[in-house]
PDB file of C-alpha atoms in Angstrom:
ATOM      1  CA  MET A   1      24.368  72.072 -94.024  1.00  0.00           C
ATOM      2  CA  SER A   2      26.510  74.450 -92.053  1.00  0.00           C
ATOM      3  CA  ILE A   3      27.339  75.287 -88.483  1.00  0.00           C
ATOM      4  CA  TYR A   4      28.284  78.690 -87.191  1.00  0.00           C
ATOM      5  CA  THR A   5      31.566  79.328 -85.470  1.00  0.00           C
ATOM      6  CA  SER A   6      32.003  82.914 -84.465  1.00  0.00           C
ATOM      7  CA  ASN A   7      30.742  84.855 -87.474  1.00  0.00           C
ATOM      8  CA  GLU A   8      31.685  82.432 -90.214  1.00  0.00           C
ATOM      9  CA  ALA A   9      29.696  79.478 -91.535  1.00  0.00           C
ATOM     10  CA  VAL A  10      31.510  76.166 -91.925  1.00  0.00           C
ATOM     11  CA  SER A  11      29.964  73.735 -94.394  1.00  0.00           C
ATOM     12  CA  LEU A  12      29.698  70.156 -93.254  1.00  0.00           C
ATOM     13  CA  PRO A  13      28.756  67.135 -95.354  1.00  0.00           C
ATOM     14  CA  VAL A  14      25.416  65.365 -95.215  1.00  0.00           C
ATOM     15  CA  PHE A  15      25.544  61.580 -94.807  1.00  0.00           C
ATOM     16  CA  PHE A  16      22.975  58.903 -95.552  1.00  0.00           C
ATOM     17  CA  ILE A  17      23.706  56.150 -93.048  1.00  0.00           C
ATOM     18  CA  PRO A  18      21.732  52.915 -93.257  1.00  0.00           C
ATOM     19  CA  HIS A  19      21.616  50.872 -90.103  1.00  0.00           C
ATOM     20  CA  GLY A  20      21.907  47.183 -89.419  1.00  0.00           C
ATOM     21  CA  ALA A  21      19.809  44.864 -87.350  1.00  0.00           C
ATOM     22  CA  GLY A  22      19.035  46.396 -83.967  1.00  0.00           C
ATOM     23  CA  PRO A  23      22.141  46.401 -81.777  1.00  0.00           C
ATOM     24  CA  CYS A  24      24.316  44.949 -84.558  1.00  0.00           C
ATOM     25  CA  PHE A  25      27.599  46.383 -83.270  1.00  0.00           C
ATOM     26  CA  PHE A  26      27.165  44.767 -79.865  1.00  0.00           C
ATOM     27  CA  MET A  27      26.599  41.153 -80.931  1.00  0.00           C
ATOM     28  CA  ASP A  28      28.626  38.227 -82.220  1.00  0.00           C
ATOM     29  CA  TRP A  29      28.109  37.538 -85.934  1.00  0.00           C
ATOM     30  CA  GLN A  30      29.180  34.940 -88.454  1.00  0.00           C
ATOM     31  CA  PRO A  31      31.358  35.887 -90.143  1.00  0.00           C
ATOM     32  CA  ALA A  32      32.861  37.835 -87.256  1.00  0.00           C
ATOM     33  CA  ASP A  33      33.684  40.866 -89.427  1.00  0.00           C
ATOM     34  CA  THR A  34      30.106  41.351 -90.695  1.00  0.00           C
ATOM     35  CA  TRP A  35      29.838  44.940 -89.413  1.00  0.00           C
ATOM     36  CA  ASP A  36      33.533  45.932 -89.473  1.00  0.00           C
ATOM     37  CA  GLY A  37      33.216  47.954 -92.697  1.00  0.00           C
ATOM     38  CA  MET A  38      30.314  49.989 -91.359  1.00  0.00           C
ATOM     39  CA  ALA A  39      32.063  50.495 -88.007  1.00  0.00           C
ATOM     40  CA  SER A  40      35.229  51.732 -89.769  1.00  0.00           C
ATOM     41  CA  PHE A  41      33.224  54.089 -91.962  1.00  0.00           C
ATOM     42  CA  LEU A  42      31.393  55.570 -88.964  1.00  0.00           C
ATOM     43  CA  ALA A  43      34.614  55.915 -86.963  1.00  0.00           C
ATOM     44  CA  SER A  44      36.285  57.743 -89.877  1.00  0.00           C
ATOM     45  CA  ILE A  45      33.599  60.403 -90.382  1.00  0.00           C
ATOM     46  CA  THR A  46      35.197  62.894 -87.999  1.00  0.00           C
ATOM     47  CA  THR A  47      38.467  62.732 -89.956  1.00  0.00           C
ATOM     48  CA  ARG A  48      36.631  64.170 -92.993  1.00  0.00           C
ATOM     49  CA  LEU A  49      35.103  67.147 -91.208  1.00  0.00           C
ATOM     50  CA  PRO A  50      36.677  70.597 -91.091  1.00  0.00           C
ATOM     51  CA  GLU A  51      35.818  70.746 -87.375  1.00  0.00           C
ATOM     52  CA  ARG A  52      33.861  68.809 -84.784  1.00  0.00           C
ATOM     53  CA  PRO A  53      30.123  69.591 -85.003  1.00  0.00           C
ATOM     54  CA  LYS A  54      28.360  71.075 -81.989  1.00  0.00           C
ATOM     55  CA  ALA A  55      25.282  68.945 -82.737  1.00  0.00           C
ATOM     56  CA  ILE A  56      24.177  66.279 -85.174  1.00  0.00           C
ATOM     57  CA  LEU A  57      20.758  66.472 -86.777  1.00  0.00           C
ATOM     58  CA  ILE A  58      19.466  62.994 -87.585  1.00  0.00           C
ATOM     59  CA  ILE A  59      16.464  62.571 -89.840  1.00  0.00           C
ATOM     60  CA  SER A  60      15.153  59.050 -89.537  1.00  0.00           C
ATOM     61  CA  GLY A  61      12.364  57.153 -91.240  1.00  0.00           C
ATOM     62  CA  HIS A  62      12.551  54.583 -88.443  1.00  0.00           C
ATOM     63  CA  TRP A  63       9.326  55.647 -86.736  1.00  0.00           C
ATOM     64  CA  GLN A  64       5.865  55.419 -88.262  1.00  0.00           C
ATOM     65  CA  THR A  65       3.846  58.221 -86.688  1.00  0.00           C
ATOM     66  CA  PRO A  66       1.141  60.565 -87.988  1.00  0.00           C
ATOM     67  CA  GLU A  67       3.508  63.528 -87.632  1.00  0.00           C
ATOM     68  CA  PHE A  68       7.207  64.288 -87.399  1.00  0.00           C
ATOM     69  CA  ARG A  69       8.730  63.592 -83.993  1.00  0.00           C
ATOM     70  CA  ILE A  70      11.615  65.611 -82.622  1.00  0.00           C
ATOM     71  CA  THR A  71      13.823  64.373 -79.819  1.00  0.00           C
ATOM     72  CA  SER A  72      14.083  67.419 -77.623  1.00  0.00           C
ATOM     73  CA  GLY A  73      15.494  66.308 -74.285  1.00  0.00           C
ATOM     74  CA  ALA A  74      18.801  67.541 -72.890  1.00  0.00           C
ATOM     75  CA  LYS A  75      19.602  63.923 -71.893  1.00  0.00           C
ATOM     76  CA  PRO A  76      17.376  61.711 -74.081  1.00  0.00           C
ATOM     77  CA  ASP A  77      16.399  58.307 -72.719  1.00  0.00           C
ATOM     78  CA  LEU A  78      17.209  55.269 -74.827  1.00  0.00           C
ATOM     79  CA  ILE A  79      14.385  53.258 -76.418  1.00  0.00           C
ATOM     80  CA  TYR A  80      14.946  49.522 -76.874  1.00  0.00           C
ATOM     81  CA  ASP A  81      12.640  49.157 -79.881  1.00  0.00           C
ATOM     82  CA  TYR A  82      13.701  45.686 -80.975  1.00  0.00           C
ATOM     83  CA  TYR A  83      12.870  42.167 -79.909  1.00  0.00           C
ATOM     84  CA  GLY A  84      14.509  38.764 -79.806  1.00  0.00           C
ATOM     85  CA  PHE A  85      18.096  39.889 -79.416  1.00  0.00           C
ATOM     86  CA  PRO A  86      20.632  38.684 -76.800  1.00  0.00           C
ATOM     87  CA  GLU A  87      19.815  39.773 -73.236  1.00  0.00           C
ATOM     88  CA  HIS A  88      22.938  41.940 -72.868  1.00  0.00           C
ATOM     89  CA  THR A  89      21.737  44.210 -75.687  1.00  0.00           C
ATOM     90  CA  TYR A  90      18.860  45.408 -73.482  1.00  0.00           C
ATOM     91  CA  ASP A  91      21.379  46.683 -70.923  1.00  0.00           C
ATOM     92  CA  LEU A  92      23.216  48.984 -73.339  1.00  0.00           C
ATOM     93  CA  ALA A  93      23.448  52.630 -72.305  1.00  0.00           C
ATOM     94  CA  TYR A  94      24.144  55.737 -74.365  1.00  0.00           C
ATOM     95  CA  PRO A  95      24.378  58.848 -72.165  1.00  0.00           C
ATOM     96  CA  ALA A  96      24.461  61.295 -75.073  1.00  0.00           C
ATOM     97  CA  SER A  97      23.683  64.946 -74.658  1.00  0.00           C
ATOM     98  CA  GLY A  98      20.722  66.261 -76.602  1.00  0.00           C
ATOM     99  CA  ALA A  99      20.618  69.642 -78.310  1.00  0.00           C
ATOM    100  CA  PRO A 100      17.426  71.344 -77.089  1.00  0.00           C
ATOM    101  CA  ALA A 101      18.222  74.637 -78.869  1.00  0.00           C
ATOM    102  CA  LEU A 102      18.651  72.840 -82.198  1.00  0.00           C
ATOM    103  CA  SER A 103      15.463  70.844 -81.552  1.00  0.00           C
ATOM    104  CA  GLU A 104      13.593  74.083 -80.897  1.00  0.00           C
ATOM    105  CA  ARG A 105      14.930  75.647 -84.100  1.00  0.00           C
ATOM    106  CA  VAL A 106      13.917  72.615 -86.167  1.00  0.00           C
ATOM    107  CA  SER A 107      10.513  72.616 -84.460  1.00  0.00           C
ATOM    108  CA  ASN A 108      10.001  76.291 -85.288  1.00  0.00           C
ATOM    109  CA  LEU A 109      11.034  75.793 -88.917  1.00  0.00           C
ATOM    110  CA  LEU A 110       8.664  72.833 -89.333  1.00  0.00           C
ATOM    111  CA  THR A 111       5.801  74.705 -87.695  1.00  0.00           C
ATOM    112  CA  ALA A 112       6.423  77.784 -89.859  1.00  0.00           C
ATOM    113  CA  ALA A 113       6.306  75.539 -92.937  1.00  0.00           C
ATOM    114  CA  GLY A 114       2.921  74.188 -91.820  1.00  0.00           C
ATOM    115  CA  ILE A 115       4.295  70.757 -90.930  1.00  0.00           C
ATOM    116  CA  GLN A 116       2.769  69.103 -87.885  1.00  0.00           C
ATOM    117  CA  MET A 117       5.177  67.640 -85.367  1.00  0.00           C
ATOM    118  CA  SER A 118       5.463  66.661 -81.742  1.00  0.00           C
ATOM    119  CA  LYS A 119       8.342  66.423 -79.294  1.00  0.00           C
ATOM    120  CA  MET A 120       9.680  63.358 -77.525  1.00  0.00           C
ATOM    121  CA  ARG A 121      12.502  62.935 -75.049  1.00  0.00           C
ATOM    122  CA  ARG A 122      13.947  59.615 -76.163  1.00  0.00           C
ATOM    123  CA  VAL A 123      16.230  58.270 -78.862  1.00  0.00           C
ATOM    124  CA  ASP A 124      16.185  54.744 -80.283  1.00  0.00           C
ATOM    125  CA  LEU A 125      19.168  52.431 -79.916  1.00  0.00           C
ATOM    126  CA  ILE A 126      19.723  52.178 -83.661  1.00  0.00           C
ATOM    127  CA  THR A 127      20.338  55.916 -83.858  1.00  0.00           C
ATOM    128  CA  ALA A 128      22.519  55.829 -80.766  1.00  0.00           C
ATOM    129  CA  SER A 129      24.607  52.882 -81.999  1.00  0.00           C
ATOM    130  CA  LEU A 130      25.503  54.756 -85.193  1.00  0.00           C
ATOM    131  CA  TYR A 131      27.183  57.523 -83.218  1.00  0.00           C
ATOM    132  CA  ARG A 132      28.592  55.603 -80.283  1.00  0.00           C
TER     133      ARG A 132
END
């Protein structure tokens, strides 16, 4: 994967990031440090990059849909797609900026490859909590 800065391409790593249970970083756990290792790993990612990315492309198997779904909104809404968690976890907010131009490019590449997809304007909390 690379991003373009001026006329030169900068290679960035690809990460596989598993997620925990719903809003895991925003809850009390026993033992209390259950998610500390994952939180430290996520917080350290930017220290391993040659520069800050302009956008992050997340490919998730979280949704079961007949076709690929692409989050395309400039300010994607948050989906609370979990149940039975503490009440405060349904009040979490993540005002992240989307990357409509990147979404459009991915959409065009998928379409050109004959892959069916549709657009949506929301992001699930699990994805958001990984990059908070």
